[in-house]
Structure formats: structure tokens, C-alpha cells
Coordinates of C-alpha atoms and ligand atoms in Angstrom, one line a residue:
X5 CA 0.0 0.0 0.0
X6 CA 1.3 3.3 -0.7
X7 CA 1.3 5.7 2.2
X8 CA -0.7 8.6 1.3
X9 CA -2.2 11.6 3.5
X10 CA -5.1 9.8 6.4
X11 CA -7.0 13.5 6.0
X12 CA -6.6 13.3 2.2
X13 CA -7.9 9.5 2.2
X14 CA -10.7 10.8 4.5
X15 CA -12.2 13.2 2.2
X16 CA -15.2 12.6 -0.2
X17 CA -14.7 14.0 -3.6
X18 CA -16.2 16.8 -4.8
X19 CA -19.7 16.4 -6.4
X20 CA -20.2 17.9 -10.0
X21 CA -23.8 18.7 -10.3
X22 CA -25.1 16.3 -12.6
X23 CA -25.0 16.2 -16.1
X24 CA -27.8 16.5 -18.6
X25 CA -29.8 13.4 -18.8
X26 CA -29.4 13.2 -23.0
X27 CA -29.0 15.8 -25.8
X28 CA -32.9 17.0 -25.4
X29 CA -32.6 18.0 -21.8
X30 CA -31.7 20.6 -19.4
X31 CA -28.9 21.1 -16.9
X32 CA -29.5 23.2 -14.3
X33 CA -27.6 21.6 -11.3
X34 CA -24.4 23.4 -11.2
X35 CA -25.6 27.6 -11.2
X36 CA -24.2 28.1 -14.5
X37 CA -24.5 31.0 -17.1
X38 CA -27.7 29.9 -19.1
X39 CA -26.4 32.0 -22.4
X40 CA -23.6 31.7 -24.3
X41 CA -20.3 33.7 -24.7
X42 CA -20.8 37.4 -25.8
X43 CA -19.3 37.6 -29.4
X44 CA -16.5 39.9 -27.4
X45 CA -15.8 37.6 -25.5
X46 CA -15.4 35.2 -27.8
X47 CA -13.4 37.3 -30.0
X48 CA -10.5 38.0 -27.2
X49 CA -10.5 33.5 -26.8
X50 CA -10.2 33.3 -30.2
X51 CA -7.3 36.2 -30.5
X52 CA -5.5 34.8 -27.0
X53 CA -5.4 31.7 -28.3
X54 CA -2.8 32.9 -30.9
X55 CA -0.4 32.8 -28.4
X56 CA -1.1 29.5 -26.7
X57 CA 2.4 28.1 -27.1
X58 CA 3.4 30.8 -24.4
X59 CA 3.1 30.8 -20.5
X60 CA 0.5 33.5 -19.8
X61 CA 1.2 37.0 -17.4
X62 CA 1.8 35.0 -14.2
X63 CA 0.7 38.3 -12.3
X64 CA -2.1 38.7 -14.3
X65 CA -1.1 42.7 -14.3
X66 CA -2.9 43.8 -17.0
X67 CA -6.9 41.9 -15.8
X68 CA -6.1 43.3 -12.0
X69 CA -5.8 46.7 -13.6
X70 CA -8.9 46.2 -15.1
X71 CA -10.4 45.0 -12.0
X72 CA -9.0 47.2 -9.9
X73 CA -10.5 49.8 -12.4
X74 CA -13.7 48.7 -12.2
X75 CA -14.5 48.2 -8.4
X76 CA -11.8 51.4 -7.6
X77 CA -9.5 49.5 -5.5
X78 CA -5.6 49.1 -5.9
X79 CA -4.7 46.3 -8.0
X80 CA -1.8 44.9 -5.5
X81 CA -5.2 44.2 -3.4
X82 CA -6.1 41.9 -6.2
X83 CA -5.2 38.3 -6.5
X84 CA -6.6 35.9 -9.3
X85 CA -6.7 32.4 -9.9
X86 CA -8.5 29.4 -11.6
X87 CA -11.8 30.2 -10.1
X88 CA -12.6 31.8 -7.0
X89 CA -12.4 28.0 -5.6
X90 CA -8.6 27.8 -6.2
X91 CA -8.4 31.0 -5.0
X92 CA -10.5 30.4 -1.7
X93 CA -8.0 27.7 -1.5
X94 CA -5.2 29.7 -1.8
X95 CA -6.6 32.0 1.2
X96 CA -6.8 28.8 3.4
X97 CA -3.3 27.3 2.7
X98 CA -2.0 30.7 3.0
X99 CA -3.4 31.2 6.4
X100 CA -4.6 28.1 7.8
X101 CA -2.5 24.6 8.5
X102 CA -2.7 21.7 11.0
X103 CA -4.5 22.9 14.1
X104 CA -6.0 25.9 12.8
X105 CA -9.8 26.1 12.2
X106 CA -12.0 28.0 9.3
X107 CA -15.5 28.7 9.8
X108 CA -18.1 29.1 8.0
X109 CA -22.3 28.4 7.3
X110 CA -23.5 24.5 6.6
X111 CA -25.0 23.9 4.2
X112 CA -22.7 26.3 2.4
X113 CA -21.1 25.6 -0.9
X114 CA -19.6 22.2 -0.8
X115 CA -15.8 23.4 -1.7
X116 CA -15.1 24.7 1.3
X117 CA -15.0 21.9 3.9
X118 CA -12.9 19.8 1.3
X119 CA -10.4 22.9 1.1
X120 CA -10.3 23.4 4.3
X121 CA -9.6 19.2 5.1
X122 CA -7.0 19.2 2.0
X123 CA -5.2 22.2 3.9
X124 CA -4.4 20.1 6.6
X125 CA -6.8 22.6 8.9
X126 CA -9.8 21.9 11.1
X127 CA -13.2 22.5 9.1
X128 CA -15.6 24.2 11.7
X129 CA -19.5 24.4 10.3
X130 CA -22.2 26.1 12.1
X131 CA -25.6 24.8 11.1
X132 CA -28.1 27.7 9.5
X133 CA -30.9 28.5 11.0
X134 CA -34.2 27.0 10.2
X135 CA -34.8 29.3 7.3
X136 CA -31.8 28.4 5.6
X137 CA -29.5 31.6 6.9
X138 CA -26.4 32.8 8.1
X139 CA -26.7 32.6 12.2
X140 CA -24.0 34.5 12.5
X141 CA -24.1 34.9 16.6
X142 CA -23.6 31.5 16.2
X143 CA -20.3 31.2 14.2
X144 CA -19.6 34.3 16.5
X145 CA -19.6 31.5 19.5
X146 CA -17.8 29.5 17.2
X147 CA -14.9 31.3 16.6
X148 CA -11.7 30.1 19.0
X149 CA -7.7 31.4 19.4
X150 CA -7.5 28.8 16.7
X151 CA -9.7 30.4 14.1
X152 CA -7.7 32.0 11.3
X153 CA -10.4 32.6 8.5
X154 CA -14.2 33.0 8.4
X155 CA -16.1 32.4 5.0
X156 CA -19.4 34.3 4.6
X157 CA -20.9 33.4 1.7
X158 CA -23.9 35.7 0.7
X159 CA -25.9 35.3 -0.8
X160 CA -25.7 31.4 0.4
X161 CA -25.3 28.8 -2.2
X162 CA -27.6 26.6 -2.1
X163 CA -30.1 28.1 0.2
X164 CA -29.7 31.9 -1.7
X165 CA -30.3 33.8 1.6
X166 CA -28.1 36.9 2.5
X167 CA -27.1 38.1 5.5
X168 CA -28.3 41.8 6.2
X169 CA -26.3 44.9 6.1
X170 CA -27.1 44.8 10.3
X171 CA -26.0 41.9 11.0
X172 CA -23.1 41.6 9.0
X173 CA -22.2 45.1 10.7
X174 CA -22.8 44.1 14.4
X175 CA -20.8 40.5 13.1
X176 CA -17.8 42.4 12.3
X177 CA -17.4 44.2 15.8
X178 CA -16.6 41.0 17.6
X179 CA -14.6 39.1 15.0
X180 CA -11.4 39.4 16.3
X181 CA -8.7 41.6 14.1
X182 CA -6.5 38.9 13.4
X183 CA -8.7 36.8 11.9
X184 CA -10.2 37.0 8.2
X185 CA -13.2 37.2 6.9
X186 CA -14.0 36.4 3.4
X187 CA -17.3 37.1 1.7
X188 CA -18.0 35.1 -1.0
X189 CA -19.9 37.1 -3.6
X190 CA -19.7 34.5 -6.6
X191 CA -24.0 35.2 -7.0
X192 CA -23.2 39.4 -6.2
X193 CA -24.8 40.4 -9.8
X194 CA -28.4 38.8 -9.1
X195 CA -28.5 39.6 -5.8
X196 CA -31.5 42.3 -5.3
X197 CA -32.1 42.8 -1.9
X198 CA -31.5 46.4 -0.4
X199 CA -30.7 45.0 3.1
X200 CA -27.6 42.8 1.2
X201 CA -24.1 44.5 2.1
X202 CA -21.6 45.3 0.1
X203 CA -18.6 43.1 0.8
X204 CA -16.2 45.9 -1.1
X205 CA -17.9 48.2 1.6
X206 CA -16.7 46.2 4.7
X207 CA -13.3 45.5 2.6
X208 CA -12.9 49.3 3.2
X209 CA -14.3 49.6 6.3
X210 CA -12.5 46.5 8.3
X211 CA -8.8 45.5 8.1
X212 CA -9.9 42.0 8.6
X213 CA -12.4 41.5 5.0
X214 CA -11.3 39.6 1.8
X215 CA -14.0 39.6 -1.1
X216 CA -14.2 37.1 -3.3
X217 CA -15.7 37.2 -7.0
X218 CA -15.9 35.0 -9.7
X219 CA -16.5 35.8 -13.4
X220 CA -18.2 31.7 -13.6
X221 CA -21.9 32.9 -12.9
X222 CA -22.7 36.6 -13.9
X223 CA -19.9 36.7 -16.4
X224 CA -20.7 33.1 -17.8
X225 CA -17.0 32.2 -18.0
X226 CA -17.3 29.2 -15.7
X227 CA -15.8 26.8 -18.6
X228 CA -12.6 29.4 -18.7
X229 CA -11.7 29.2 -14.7
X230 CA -11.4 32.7 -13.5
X231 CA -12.3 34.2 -10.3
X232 CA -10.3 36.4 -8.1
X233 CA -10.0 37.8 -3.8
X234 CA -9.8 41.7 -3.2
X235 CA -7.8 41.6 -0.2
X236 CA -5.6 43.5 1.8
X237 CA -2.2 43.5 -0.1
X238 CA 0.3 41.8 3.1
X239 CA -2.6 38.7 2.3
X240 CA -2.6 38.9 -1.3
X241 CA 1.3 38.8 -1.8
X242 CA 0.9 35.9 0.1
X243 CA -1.7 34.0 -1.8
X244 CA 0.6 34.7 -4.8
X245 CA 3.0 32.2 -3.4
X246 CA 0.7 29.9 -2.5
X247 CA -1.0 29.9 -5.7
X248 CA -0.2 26.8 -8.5
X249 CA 2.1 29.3 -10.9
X250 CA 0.2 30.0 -14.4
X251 CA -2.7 28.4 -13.7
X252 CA -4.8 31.5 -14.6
X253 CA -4.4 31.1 -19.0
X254 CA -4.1 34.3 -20.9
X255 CA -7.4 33.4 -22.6
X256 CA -9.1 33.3 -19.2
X257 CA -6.9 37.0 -18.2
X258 CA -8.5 38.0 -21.9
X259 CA -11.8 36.8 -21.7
X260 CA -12.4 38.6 -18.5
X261 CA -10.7 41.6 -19.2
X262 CA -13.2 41.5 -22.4
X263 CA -16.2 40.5 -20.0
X264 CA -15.6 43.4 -17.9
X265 CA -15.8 45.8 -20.7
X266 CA -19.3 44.1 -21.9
X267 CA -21.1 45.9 -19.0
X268 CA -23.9 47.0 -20.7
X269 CA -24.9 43.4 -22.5
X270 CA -24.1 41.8 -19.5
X271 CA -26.5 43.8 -17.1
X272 CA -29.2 43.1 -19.6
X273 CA -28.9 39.0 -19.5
X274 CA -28.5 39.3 -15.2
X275 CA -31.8 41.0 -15.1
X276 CA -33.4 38.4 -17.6
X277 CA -32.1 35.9 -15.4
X278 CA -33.2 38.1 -11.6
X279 CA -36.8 38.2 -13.2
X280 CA -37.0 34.5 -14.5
X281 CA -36.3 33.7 -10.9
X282 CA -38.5 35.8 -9.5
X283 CA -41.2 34.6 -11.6
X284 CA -40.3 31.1 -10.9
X285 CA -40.3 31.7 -7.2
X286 CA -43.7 33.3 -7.5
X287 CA -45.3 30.5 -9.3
X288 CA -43.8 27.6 -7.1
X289 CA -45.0 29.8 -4.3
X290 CA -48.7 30.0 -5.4
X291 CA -48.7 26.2 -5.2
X292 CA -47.8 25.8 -1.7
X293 CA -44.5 24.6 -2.1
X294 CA -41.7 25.5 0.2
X295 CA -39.0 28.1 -1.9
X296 CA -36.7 29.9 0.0
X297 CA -36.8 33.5 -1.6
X298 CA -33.1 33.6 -3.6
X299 CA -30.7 36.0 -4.6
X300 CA -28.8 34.2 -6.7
X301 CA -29.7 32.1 -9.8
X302 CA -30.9 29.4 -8.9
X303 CA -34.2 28.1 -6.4
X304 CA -33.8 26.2 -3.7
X305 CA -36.7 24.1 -2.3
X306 CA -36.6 23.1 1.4
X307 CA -38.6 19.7 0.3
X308 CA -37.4 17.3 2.9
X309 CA -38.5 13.9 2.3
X310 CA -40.2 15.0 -0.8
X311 CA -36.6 16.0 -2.6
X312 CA -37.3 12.1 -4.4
X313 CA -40.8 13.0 -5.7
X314 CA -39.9 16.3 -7.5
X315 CA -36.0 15.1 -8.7
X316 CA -38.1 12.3 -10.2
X317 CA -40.3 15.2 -11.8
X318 CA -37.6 16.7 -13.0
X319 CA -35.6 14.4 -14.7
X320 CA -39.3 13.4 -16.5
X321 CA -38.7 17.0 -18.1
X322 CA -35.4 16.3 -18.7
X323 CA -34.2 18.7 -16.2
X324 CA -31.1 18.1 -13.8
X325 CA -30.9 19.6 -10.9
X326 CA -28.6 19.6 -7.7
X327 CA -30.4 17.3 -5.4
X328 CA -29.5 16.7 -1.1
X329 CA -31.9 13.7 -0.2
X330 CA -33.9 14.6 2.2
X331 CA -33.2 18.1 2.8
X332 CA -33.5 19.8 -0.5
X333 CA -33.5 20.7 -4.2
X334 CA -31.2 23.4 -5.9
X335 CA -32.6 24.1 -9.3
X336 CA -30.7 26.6 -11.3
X337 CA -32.8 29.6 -13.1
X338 CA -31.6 28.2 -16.8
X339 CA -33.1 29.7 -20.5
X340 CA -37.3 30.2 -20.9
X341 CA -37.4 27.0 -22.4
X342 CA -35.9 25.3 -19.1
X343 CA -37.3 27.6 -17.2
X344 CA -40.6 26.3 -18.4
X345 CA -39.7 22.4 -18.0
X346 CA -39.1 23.3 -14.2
X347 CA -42.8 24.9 -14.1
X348 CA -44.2 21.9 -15.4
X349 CA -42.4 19.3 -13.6
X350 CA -43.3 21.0 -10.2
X351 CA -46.8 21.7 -11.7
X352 CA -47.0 17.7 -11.6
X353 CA -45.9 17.5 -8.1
X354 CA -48.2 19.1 -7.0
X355 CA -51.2 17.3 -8.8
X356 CA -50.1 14.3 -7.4
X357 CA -49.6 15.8 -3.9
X358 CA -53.4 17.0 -4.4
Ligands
LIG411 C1 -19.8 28.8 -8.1 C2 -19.3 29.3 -6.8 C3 -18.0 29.8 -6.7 C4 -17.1 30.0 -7.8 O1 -16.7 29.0 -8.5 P1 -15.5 29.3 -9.6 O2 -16.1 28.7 -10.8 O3 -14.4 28.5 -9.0 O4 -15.2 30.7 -9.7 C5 -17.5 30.3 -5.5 N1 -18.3 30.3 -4.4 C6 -19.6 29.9 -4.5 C7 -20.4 30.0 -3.3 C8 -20.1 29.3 -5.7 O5 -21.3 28.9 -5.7

């Protein structure tokens, strides 16, 4: 037998939400973009990829200018990577090892406990409360002398609450300095509620606040692996070392640099997504059945033991979705023609349940 890691043997792989059921159906199980590229977009791919037999920028100077532009903070407080995944992992390994502790929400998004494990650090989850949010008085309790990070992700993936403004507020003035805490913001585009805070608004406020965005949902570059941390710079030089070098391509760097001048185009297909969730949400509503009210793009149905009897619905539309037995469904807000398959499939649930 070889002799590998115990915590690495230990930990469950990473779920991919799963895949479409044939060529006539529908995936809507992992939150992704339902349009395709912009034809900018596109266009800076296809002109990168001239240059493929070259490393890319490993600083990625020229996108954190561009980012730094955009949400008017220094681009040394700017660190990339292959998703904001790889880059939440590069916050944990650059601050937390063996017999340090990261906190955050459960269920929260499903990279973080593995991170966290593969780190070498102690993963410390603090159940939501009953309607699916943050407690954060709770995860105040939770924090020890051996907490190093905190993640916050709002709104929540999958249960699409957000904490409020308050709370995140009164949060903040008993998290101790020296620890960090990270807001993930990967669903910050469709995220309409006025009482939401602005993680860049805390990252200014508090010494202690990393931000993390990704250009996988909004942006609809999940396939290219881009996200990035605004952070305070002693933490970003920091992840730099950590990070895997050149794992960010120049046709990711390009594509987002491209995706953050398509502002315009872009805003127009977030708020075609922001009302086919809200109309969604309204219908499955109407029939009774539990549906958390989300800020991201995607539903999430509390269902309990019923999470069988509408993935079976589903997948008679054709329609994947992300599905925890027993607790609940995630069900992506996808293109009007999905959008539509959902409808009908719950629509049958609930004849039945009649
Ligand atoms: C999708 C998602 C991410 C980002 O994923 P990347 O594709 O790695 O950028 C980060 N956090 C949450 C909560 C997500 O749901």
C-alpha cells in the first residue's frame, strides 16, 4: 500500500452537479451561465489563443488593472486564480494549516469543507438557521484562538439567503482583528435585496475582510476558470506564493478583461435571469410549495423527504438539478425553455400531492 495523507484518504470528492440526462434536456444543477459567450468575448478566446504556445502573465497585471478599475481599489489588493475556488483555497493554505480552524455556514457551498480538510486545517461548520441563513451569533460563539479565516458566503449557495447589512455590521465588531473574513460574492450580480451588504464596503471599512468574486456565474465564464480575492495586499502577496504558478491562461486573463468591458450586454442578460427567478419563485410559491426566496440564480426548495418525488419530476422534463436527499432541491434559473420544463415538472408534483 502506498502511504498517502489519512486526511486526504478521508475526504469525499467533490460532487459535479449532474450532467444532462441526454442531448434533449436541461442542466441546471451546477448555477451556470444559461447564455452563451458574448461575441466579445469570444473574440479576445479566439485572439489569446494565438499565443497559446506561451506561458501567460503569471501576475495577471494587465486583468487586475482592469479589475482594480472597475471596483476602484488598488490592483496589488487583487489576486486571481482558476476560479474563485482555487483562490479560496489559496486564502486557506495561505493562512490556515494543522491545528487551525475555518468557519463558515453548513450547508454552504460544498468546496469549502474539502479545502479546508486538503489544507491540513480543522473545518468548523455552524448549522443555519431553520430558514436556511447565516446565524452569524452562532459562528460568533464558534470562533476560538485557533480560528484564522471565516467564510461568509452571501448570498448562500444553495439556500440563496443573505445576511443583512445589520448583522453583517454588528458580526464584524466581535470578529477578532486577526482573523479573516472572506465574503464570497460568486451570486453578487443577481443579488437584489437592499438589506444585502456590500462586501467591497466592509473591505474598506474593516482590516480584517477579503472579497471574493468569480466571473463563472454573472460573467458566464465558468468553462474558462477565473475568479479572483480583493484583499488587503500583506494577504494577497501571500496568496501569490501559495497559488499553482500560471494556472490563470491568458485566454481566461482576456476573456475577463473582455467581460468586464461588456457591462452594458451583460447587465441586460443578469436581469433576464433576476426576473426568470422571481417569476419562478412566484409560481412555485402560489402552489404551496416551500421556496426559499433567492438571490442568486438558482431556487432552492426546502422539500425534505419530498426532494425524491420532485427530482423524479424533474428528470421526466429532462431537467437536472442539484439534489441533497432529504433536505432539498437546488434548481438553477436556466433559458425560458428550461425555465418552463421546471414549471411543469413541479406543476406535476403538485397534482399528485393533491
Ligand atoms: C460557483 C461558486 C464559486 C465560484 O466558482 P469558480 O467557478 O471556481 O469561480 C464560489 N463560491 C460559491 C459559493 C459558488 O457557488
Amino acid at each position: 500500500m502506498i502511504r498517502q495523507r489519512t486526511t486526504v484518504n478521508e475526504i469525499a470528492p467533490y460532487v459535479q452537479g449532474a450532467a444532462p440526462l441526454t442531448s434533449q434536456s436541461y442542466k441546471l444543477s451546477s448555477n451556470e451561465n444559461p447564455f452563451p459567450p458574448l461575441p466579445s468575448v469570444l473574440e479576445a478566446v479566439r485572439a489569446a489563443a494565438e499565443s497559446i504556445q506561451l506561458y501567460p502573465q503569471m501576475d495577471a497585471k494587465e486583468l487586475r488593472a482592469g479589475i482594480g478599475r472597475s471596483l476602484g481599489v488598488d490592483p496589488e489588493h487583487v489576486a486571481v486564480g482558476a476560479g474563485s475556488v482555487e483562490v479560496a483555497s489559496q486564502l486557506i493554505h495561505a493562512l490556515a494549516g494543522t491545528g487551525d480552524e475555518v468557519v463558515f455556514a453548513w450547508r454552504s457551498f460544498e468546496a469549502y469543507p474539502l479545502l479546508v480538510r486538503v489544507a491540513g486545517a480543522t473545518p468548523v461548520p455552524v448549522p443555519l438557521t431553520a430558514d436556511g441563513r447565516h446565524d452569524l451569533p452562532a459562528m460568533l460563539r464558534a470562533i476560538t484562538s485557533h480560528t484564522r479565516l471565516i467564510f461568509i458566503c452571501n448570498p448562500n449557495n444553495p439556500t440563496g439567503t443573505v445576511v443583512t447589512h445589520a448583522e453583517l455590521t454588528a458580526f464584524m465588531e466581535h470578529v477578532p482583528d486577526d482573523v479573516l473574513v472572506v465574503i464570497d460574492e460568486a451570486y453578487v450580480h443577481f443579488d437584489r435585496d437592499p438589506d444585502s451588504p456590500d462586501g467591497l464596503e466592509f473591505y474598506r471599512a474593516y482590516p480584517n475582510v477579503a472579497v471574493l468574486h468569480t466571473f463563472s456565474k454573472a460573467h458566464g465564464l465558468a468553462g474558462l476558470r477565473i475568479g479572483y480575492a480583493v484583499a488587503p495586499p500583506d494577504v494577497t502577496v501571500n496568496l501569490r506564493k501559495v497559488s499553482l504558478p500560471f494556472a490563470v491562461t491568458a485566454l481566461a486573463q482576456q476573456a475577463a478583461l473582455a467581460s468586464l468591458a461588456a457591462g452594458a450586454e451583460l447587465a441586460e442578460r443578469i436581469d433576464h435571469v433576476v426576473t426568470a427567478r422571481e417569476s419562478l419563485a412566484s409560481a412555485v410559491e402560489e402552489w404551496g410549495i416551500p421556496v426559499a426566496r433567492s438571490q442568486g440564480n438558482f431556487l432552492w426548495l426546502p422539500a425534505g423527504d419530498d426532494t425524491r418525488r420532485i427530482l423524479d419530476a424533474l428528470s421526466e422534463q429532462g431537467v437536472s438539478v442539484r439534489d441533497w436527499p432529504g433536505e432539498g432541491t437546488r434548481i438553477t434559473v436556466g433559458d425560458d425553455a428550461a425555465n418552463a420544463r421546471v414549471l411543469t415538472a413541479l406543476d406535476s408534483v403538485l397534482t399528485i400531492a393533491k
